mmCIF file of C-alpha atoms in Angstrom:
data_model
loop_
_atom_site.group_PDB
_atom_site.id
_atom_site.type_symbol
_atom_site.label_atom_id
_atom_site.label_comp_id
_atom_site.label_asym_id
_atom_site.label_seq_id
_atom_site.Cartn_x
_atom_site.Cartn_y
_atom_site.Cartn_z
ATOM 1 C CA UNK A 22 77.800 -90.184 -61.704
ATOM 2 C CA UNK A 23 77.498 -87.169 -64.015
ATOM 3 C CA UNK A 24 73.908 -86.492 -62.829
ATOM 4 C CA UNK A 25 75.295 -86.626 -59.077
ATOM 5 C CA UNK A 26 78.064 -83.714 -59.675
ATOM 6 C CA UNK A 27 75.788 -81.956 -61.647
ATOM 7 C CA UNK A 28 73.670 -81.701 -58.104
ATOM 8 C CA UNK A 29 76.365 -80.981 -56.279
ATOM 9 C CA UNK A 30 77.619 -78.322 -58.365
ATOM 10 C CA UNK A 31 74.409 -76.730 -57.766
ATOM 11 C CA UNK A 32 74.145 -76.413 -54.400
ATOM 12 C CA UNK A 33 74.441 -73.420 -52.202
ATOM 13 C CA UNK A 34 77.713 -73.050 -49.962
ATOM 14 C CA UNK A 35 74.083 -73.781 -47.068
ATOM 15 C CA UNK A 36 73.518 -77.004 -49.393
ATOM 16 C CA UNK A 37 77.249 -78.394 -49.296
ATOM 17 C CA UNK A 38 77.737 -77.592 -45.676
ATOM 18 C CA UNK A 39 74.780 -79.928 -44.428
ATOM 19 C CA UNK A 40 75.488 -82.639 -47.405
ATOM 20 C CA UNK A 41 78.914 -82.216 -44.794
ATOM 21 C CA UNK A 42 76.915 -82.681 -41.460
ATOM 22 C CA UNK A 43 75.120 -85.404 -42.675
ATOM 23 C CA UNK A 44 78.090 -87.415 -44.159
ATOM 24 C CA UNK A 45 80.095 -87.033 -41.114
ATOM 25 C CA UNK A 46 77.244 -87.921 -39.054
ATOM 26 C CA UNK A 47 76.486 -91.150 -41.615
ATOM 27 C CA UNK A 48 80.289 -92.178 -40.785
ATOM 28 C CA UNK A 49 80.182 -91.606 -37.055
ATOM 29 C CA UNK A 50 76.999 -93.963 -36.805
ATOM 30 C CA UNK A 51 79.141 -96.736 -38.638
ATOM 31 C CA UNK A 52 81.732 -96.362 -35.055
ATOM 32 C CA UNK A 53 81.697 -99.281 -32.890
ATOM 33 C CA UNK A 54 83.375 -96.814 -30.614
ATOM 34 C CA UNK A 55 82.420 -93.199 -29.417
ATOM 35 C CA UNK A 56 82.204 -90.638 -32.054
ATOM 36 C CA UNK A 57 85.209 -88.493 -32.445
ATOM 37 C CA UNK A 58 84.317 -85.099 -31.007
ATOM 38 C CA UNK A 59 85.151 -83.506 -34.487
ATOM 39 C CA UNK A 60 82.241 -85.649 -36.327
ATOM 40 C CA UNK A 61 79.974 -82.749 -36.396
ATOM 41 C CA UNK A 62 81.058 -79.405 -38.334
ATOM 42 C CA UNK A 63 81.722 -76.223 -37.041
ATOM 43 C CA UNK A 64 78.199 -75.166 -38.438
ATOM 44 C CA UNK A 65 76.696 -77.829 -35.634
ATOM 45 C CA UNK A 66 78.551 -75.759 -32.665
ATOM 46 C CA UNK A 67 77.259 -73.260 -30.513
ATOM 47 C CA UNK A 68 77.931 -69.797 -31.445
ATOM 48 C CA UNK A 69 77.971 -68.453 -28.105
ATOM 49 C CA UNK A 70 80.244 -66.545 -25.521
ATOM 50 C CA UNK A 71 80.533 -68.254 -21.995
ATOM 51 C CA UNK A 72 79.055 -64.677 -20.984
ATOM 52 C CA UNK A 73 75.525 -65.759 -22.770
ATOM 53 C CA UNK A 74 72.846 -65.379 -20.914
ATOM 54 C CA UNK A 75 69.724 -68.249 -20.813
ATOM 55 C CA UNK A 76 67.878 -66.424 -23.485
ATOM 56 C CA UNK A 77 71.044 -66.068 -25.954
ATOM 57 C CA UNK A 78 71.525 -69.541 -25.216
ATOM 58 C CA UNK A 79 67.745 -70.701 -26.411
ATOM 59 C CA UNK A 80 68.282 -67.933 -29.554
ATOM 60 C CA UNK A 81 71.449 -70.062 -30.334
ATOM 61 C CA UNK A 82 69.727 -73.037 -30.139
ATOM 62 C CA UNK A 83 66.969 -71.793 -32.016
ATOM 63 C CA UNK A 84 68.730 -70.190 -34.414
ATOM 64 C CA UNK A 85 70.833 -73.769 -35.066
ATOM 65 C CA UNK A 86 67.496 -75.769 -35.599
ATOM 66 C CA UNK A 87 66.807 -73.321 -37.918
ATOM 67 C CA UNK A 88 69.649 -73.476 -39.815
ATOM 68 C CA UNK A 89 69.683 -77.471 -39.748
ATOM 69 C CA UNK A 90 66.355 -77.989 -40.907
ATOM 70 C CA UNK A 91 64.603 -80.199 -43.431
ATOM 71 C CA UNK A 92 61.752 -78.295 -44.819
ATOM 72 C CA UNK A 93 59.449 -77.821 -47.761
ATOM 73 C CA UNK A 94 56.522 -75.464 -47.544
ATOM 74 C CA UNK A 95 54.297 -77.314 -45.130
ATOM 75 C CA UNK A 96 56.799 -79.770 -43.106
ATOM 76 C CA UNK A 97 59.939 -79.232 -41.327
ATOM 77 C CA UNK A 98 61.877 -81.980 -39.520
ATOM 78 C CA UNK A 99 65.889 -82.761 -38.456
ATOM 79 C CA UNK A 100 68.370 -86.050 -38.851
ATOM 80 C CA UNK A 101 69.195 -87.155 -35.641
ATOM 81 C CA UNK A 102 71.877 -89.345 -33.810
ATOM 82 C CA UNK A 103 71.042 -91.440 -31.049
ATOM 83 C CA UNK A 104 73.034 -93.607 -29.210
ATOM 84 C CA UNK A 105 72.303 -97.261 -29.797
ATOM 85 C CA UNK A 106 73.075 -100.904 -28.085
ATOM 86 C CA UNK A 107 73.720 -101.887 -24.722
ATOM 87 C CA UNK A 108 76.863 -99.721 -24.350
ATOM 88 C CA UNK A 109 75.788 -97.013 -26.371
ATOM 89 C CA UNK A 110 78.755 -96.708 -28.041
ATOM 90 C CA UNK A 111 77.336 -96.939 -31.219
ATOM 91 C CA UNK A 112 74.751 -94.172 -33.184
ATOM 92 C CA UNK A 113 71.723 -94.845 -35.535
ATOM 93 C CA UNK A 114 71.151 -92.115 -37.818
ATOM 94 C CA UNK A 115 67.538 -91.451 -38.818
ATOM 95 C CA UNK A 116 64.751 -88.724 -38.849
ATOM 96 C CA UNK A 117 63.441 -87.345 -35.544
ATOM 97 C CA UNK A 118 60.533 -89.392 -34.302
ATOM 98 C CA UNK A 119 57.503 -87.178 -32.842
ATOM 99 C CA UNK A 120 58.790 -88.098 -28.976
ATOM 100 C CA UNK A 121 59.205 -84.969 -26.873
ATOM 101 C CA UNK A 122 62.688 -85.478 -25.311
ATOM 102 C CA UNK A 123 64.275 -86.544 -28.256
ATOM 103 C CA UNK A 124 61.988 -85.584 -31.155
ATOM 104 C CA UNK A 125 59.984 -83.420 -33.013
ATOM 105 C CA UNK A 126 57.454 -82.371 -30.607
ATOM 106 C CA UNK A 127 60.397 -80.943 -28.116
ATOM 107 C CA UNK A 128 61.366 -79.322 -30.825
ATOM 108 C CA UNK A 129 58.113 -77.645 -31.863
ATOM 109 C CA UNK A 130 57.608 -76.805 -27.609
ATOM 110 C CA UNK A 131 60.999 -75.161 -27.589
ATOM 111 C CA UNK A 132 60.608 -73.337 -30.840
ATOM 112 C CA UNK A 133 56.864 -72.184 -30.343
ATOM 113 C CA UNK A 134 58.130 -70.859 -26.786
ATOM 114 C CA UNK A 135 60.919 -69.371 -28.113
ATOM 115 C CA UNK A 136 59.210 -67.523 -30.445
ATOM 116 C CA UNK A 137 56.794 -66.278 -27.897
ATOM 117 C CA UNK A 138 60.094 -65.126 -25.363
ATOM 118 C CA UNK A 139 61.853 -63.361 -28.552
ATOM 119 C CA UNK A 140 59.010 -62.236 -30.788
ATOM 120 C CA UNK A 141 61.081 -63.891 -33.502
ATOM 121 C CA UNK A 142 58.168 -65.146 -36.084
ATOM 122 C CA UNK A 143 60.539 -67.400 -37.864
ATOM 123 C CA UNK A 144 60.645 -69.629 -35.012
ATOM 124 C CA UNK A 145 56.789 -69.955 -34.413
ATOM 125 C CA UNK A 146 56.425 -70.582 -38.335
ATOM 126 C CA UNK A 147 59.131 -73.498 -38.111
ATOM 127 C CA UNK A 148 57.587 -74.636 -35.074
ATOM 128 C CA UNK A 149 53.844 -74.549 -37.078
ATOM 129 C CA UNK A 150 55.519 -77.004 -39.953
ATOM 130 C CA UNK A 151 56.769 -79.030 -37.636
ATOM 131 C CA UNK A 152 53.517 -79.671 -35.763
ATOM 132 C CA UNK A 153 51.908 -79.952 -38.944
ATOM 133 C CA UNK A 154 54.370 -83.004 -39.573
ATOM 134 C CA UNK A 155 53.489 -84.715 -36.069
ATOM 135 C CA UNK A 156 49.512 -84.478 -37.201
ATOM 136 C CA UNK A 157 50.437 -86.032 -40.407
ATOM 137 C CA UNK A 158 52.770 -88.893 -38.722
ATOM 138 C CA UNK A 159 49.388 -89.460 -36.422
ATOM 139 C CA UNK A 160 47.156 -89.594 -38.716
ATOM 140 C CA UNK A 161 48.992 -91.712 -41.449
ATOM 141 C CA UNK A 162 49.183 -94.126 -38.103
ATOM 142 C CA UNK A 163 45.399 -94.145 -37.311
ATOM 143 C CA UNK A 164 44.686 -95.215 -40.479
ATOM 144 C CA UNK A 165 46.885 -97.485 -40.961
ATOM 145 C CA UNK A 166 45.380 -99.413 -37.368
ATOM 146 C CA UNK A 167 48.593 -98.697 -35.723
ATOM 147 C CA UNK A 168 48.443 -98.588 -32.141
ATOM 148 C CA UNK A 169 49.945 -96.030 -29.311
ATOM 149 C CA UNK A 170 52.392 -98.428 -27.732
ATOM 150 C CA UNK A 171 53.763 -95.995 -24.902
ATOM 151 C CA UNK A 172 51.806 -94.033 -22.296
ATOM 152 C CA UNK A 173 55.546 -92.449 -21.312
ATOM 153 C CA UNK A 174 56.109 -88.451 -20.539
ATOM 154 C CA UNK A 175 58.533 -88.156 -22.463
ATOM 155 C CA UNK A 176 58.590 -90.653 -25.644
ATOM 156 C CA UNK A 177 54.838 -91.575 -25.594
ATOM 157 C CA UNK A 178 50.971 -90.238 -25.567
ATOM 158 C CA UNK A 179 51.727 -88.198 -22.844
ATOM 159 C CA UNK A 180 54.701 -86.099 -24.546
ATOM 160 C CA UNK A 181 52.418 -85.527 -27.341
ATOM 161 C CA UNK A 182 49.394 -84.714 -25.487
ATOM 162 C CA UNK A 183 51.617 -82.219 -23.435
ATOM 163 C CA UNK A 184 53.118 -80.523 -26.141
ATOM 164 C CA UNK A 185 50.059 -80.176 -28.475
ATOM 165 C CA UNK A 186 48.108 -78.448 -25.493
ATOM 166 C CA UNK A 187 50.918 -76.042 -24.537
ATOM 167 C CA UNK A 188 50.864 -74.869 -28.417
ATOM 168 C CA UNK A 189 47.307 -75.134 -28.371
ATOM 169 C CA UNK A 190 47.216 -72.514 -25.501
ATOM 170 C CA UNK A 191 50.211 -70.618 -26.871
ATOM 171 C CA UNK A 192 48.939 -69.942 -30.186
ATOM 172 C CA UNK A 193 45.261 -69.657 -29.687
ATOM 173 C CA UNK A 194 44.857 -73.110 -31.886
ATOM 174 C CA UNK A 195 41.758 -75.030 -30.191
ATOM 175 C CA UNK A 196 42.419 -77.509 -33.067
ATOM 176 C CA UNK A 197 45.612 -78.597 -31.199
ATOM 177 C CA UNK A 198 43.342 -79.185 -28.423
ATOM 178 C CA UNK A 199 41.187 -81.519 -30.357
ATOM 179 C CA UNK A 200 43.910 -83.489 -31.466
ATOM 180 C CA UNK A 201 45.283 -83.509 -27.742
ATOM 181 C CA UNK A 202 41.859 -84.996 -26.685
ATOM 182 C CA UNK A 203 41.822 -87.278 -29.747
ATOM 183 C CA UNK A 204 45.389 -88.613 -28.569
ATOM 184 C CA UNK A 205 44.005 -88.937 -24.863
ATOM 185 C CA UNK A 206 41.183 -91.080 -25.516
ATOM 186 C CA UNK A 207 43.810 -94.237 -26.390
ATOM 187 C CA UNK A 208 45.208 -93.750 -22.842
ATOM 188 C CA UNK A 209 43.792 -96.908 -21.583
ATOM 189 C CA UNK A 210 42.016 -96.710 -18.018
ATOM 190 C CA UNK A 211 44.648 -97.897 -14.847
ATOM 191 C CA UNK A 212 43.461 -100.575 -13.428
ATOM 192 C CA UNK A 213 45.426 -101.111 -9.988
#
């Protein structure tokens, strides 16, 4: 117990403030009913005027990824909740998968295009660890035999292919393209 206040003592105000998020978040996802609408902190809201305009909505949003982020110096990823069972009144509380509606690939699309619409370079370099995390989640699963179970647009190969060949043509990166086509070659033929 020493060794854990220790740690906490030496955390940044930045530190204590997502230990927060991610305790409230941990408690919400115990709920059998909704979440309260205070679960998250003030640090998870929107700083924005009901004036913004599109683009000082996507800089908030931006700017909040940023701020929530799990990184080291080559990965960056988020905690997630998503709704769970039947009713979905109930959360699971895990890492963001590399699905584009929900996971890290939107992410990276949003962030890399952001980045590109603001000229903000922190955003492309966040959205650059964050791809380099999806290659690394793909290739621990080729070699370990596991298969592409979803051809789906928006949690499948086909979220992944899009994404990688937007940043691909974004950022100049023809190695995104390989690993598009790589990805593309499990799409298994229709057969109607």
């Amino acid at each position: 117990m020493d060794l854990v206040r220790e740690n906490i003592g030496r955390m940044s105000e930045h530190g204590l403030a997502g230990q927060e998020t991610f305790i409230r978040a941990a408690f919400a996802s115990l709920d059998e009913g909704i979440p309260s609408a205070d679960f998250a902190s003030a640090s998870c809201r929107l700083p924005v005027s009901n004036s913004a305009g599109p683009i000082d909505l996507a800089i908030a949003v931006g700017d909040l990824l940023c701020k929530h982020v799990l990184e080291d110096e080559r990965y960056a990823s988020w905690i997630g909740t998503t709704p769970q069972g039947a009713d979905g009144r109930s959360t699971a509380f895990h890492p963001l998968q590399i699905d584009l509606y929900n996971g890290l690939s939107g992410c990276s699309l949003f962030l890399g295009y952001l980045a590109k619409v603001t000229g903000n370079g922190s955003y492309e370099r966040m959205a650059k660890k964050v791809v380099a995390l999806i290659k690394r989640h793909l290739n621990r699963g080729r070699a370990g035999g596991a298969p592409f179970s979803c051809l789906g647009a928006f949690s499948g190969l086909g979220g992944l292919i899009y994404a990688l060949t937007h940043l691909a043509v974004l950022w100049s990166d023809a190695s995104l393209i390989d690993d598009a086509q790589t990805l593309a070659a499990h799409v298994s033929p229709f057969s109607g």
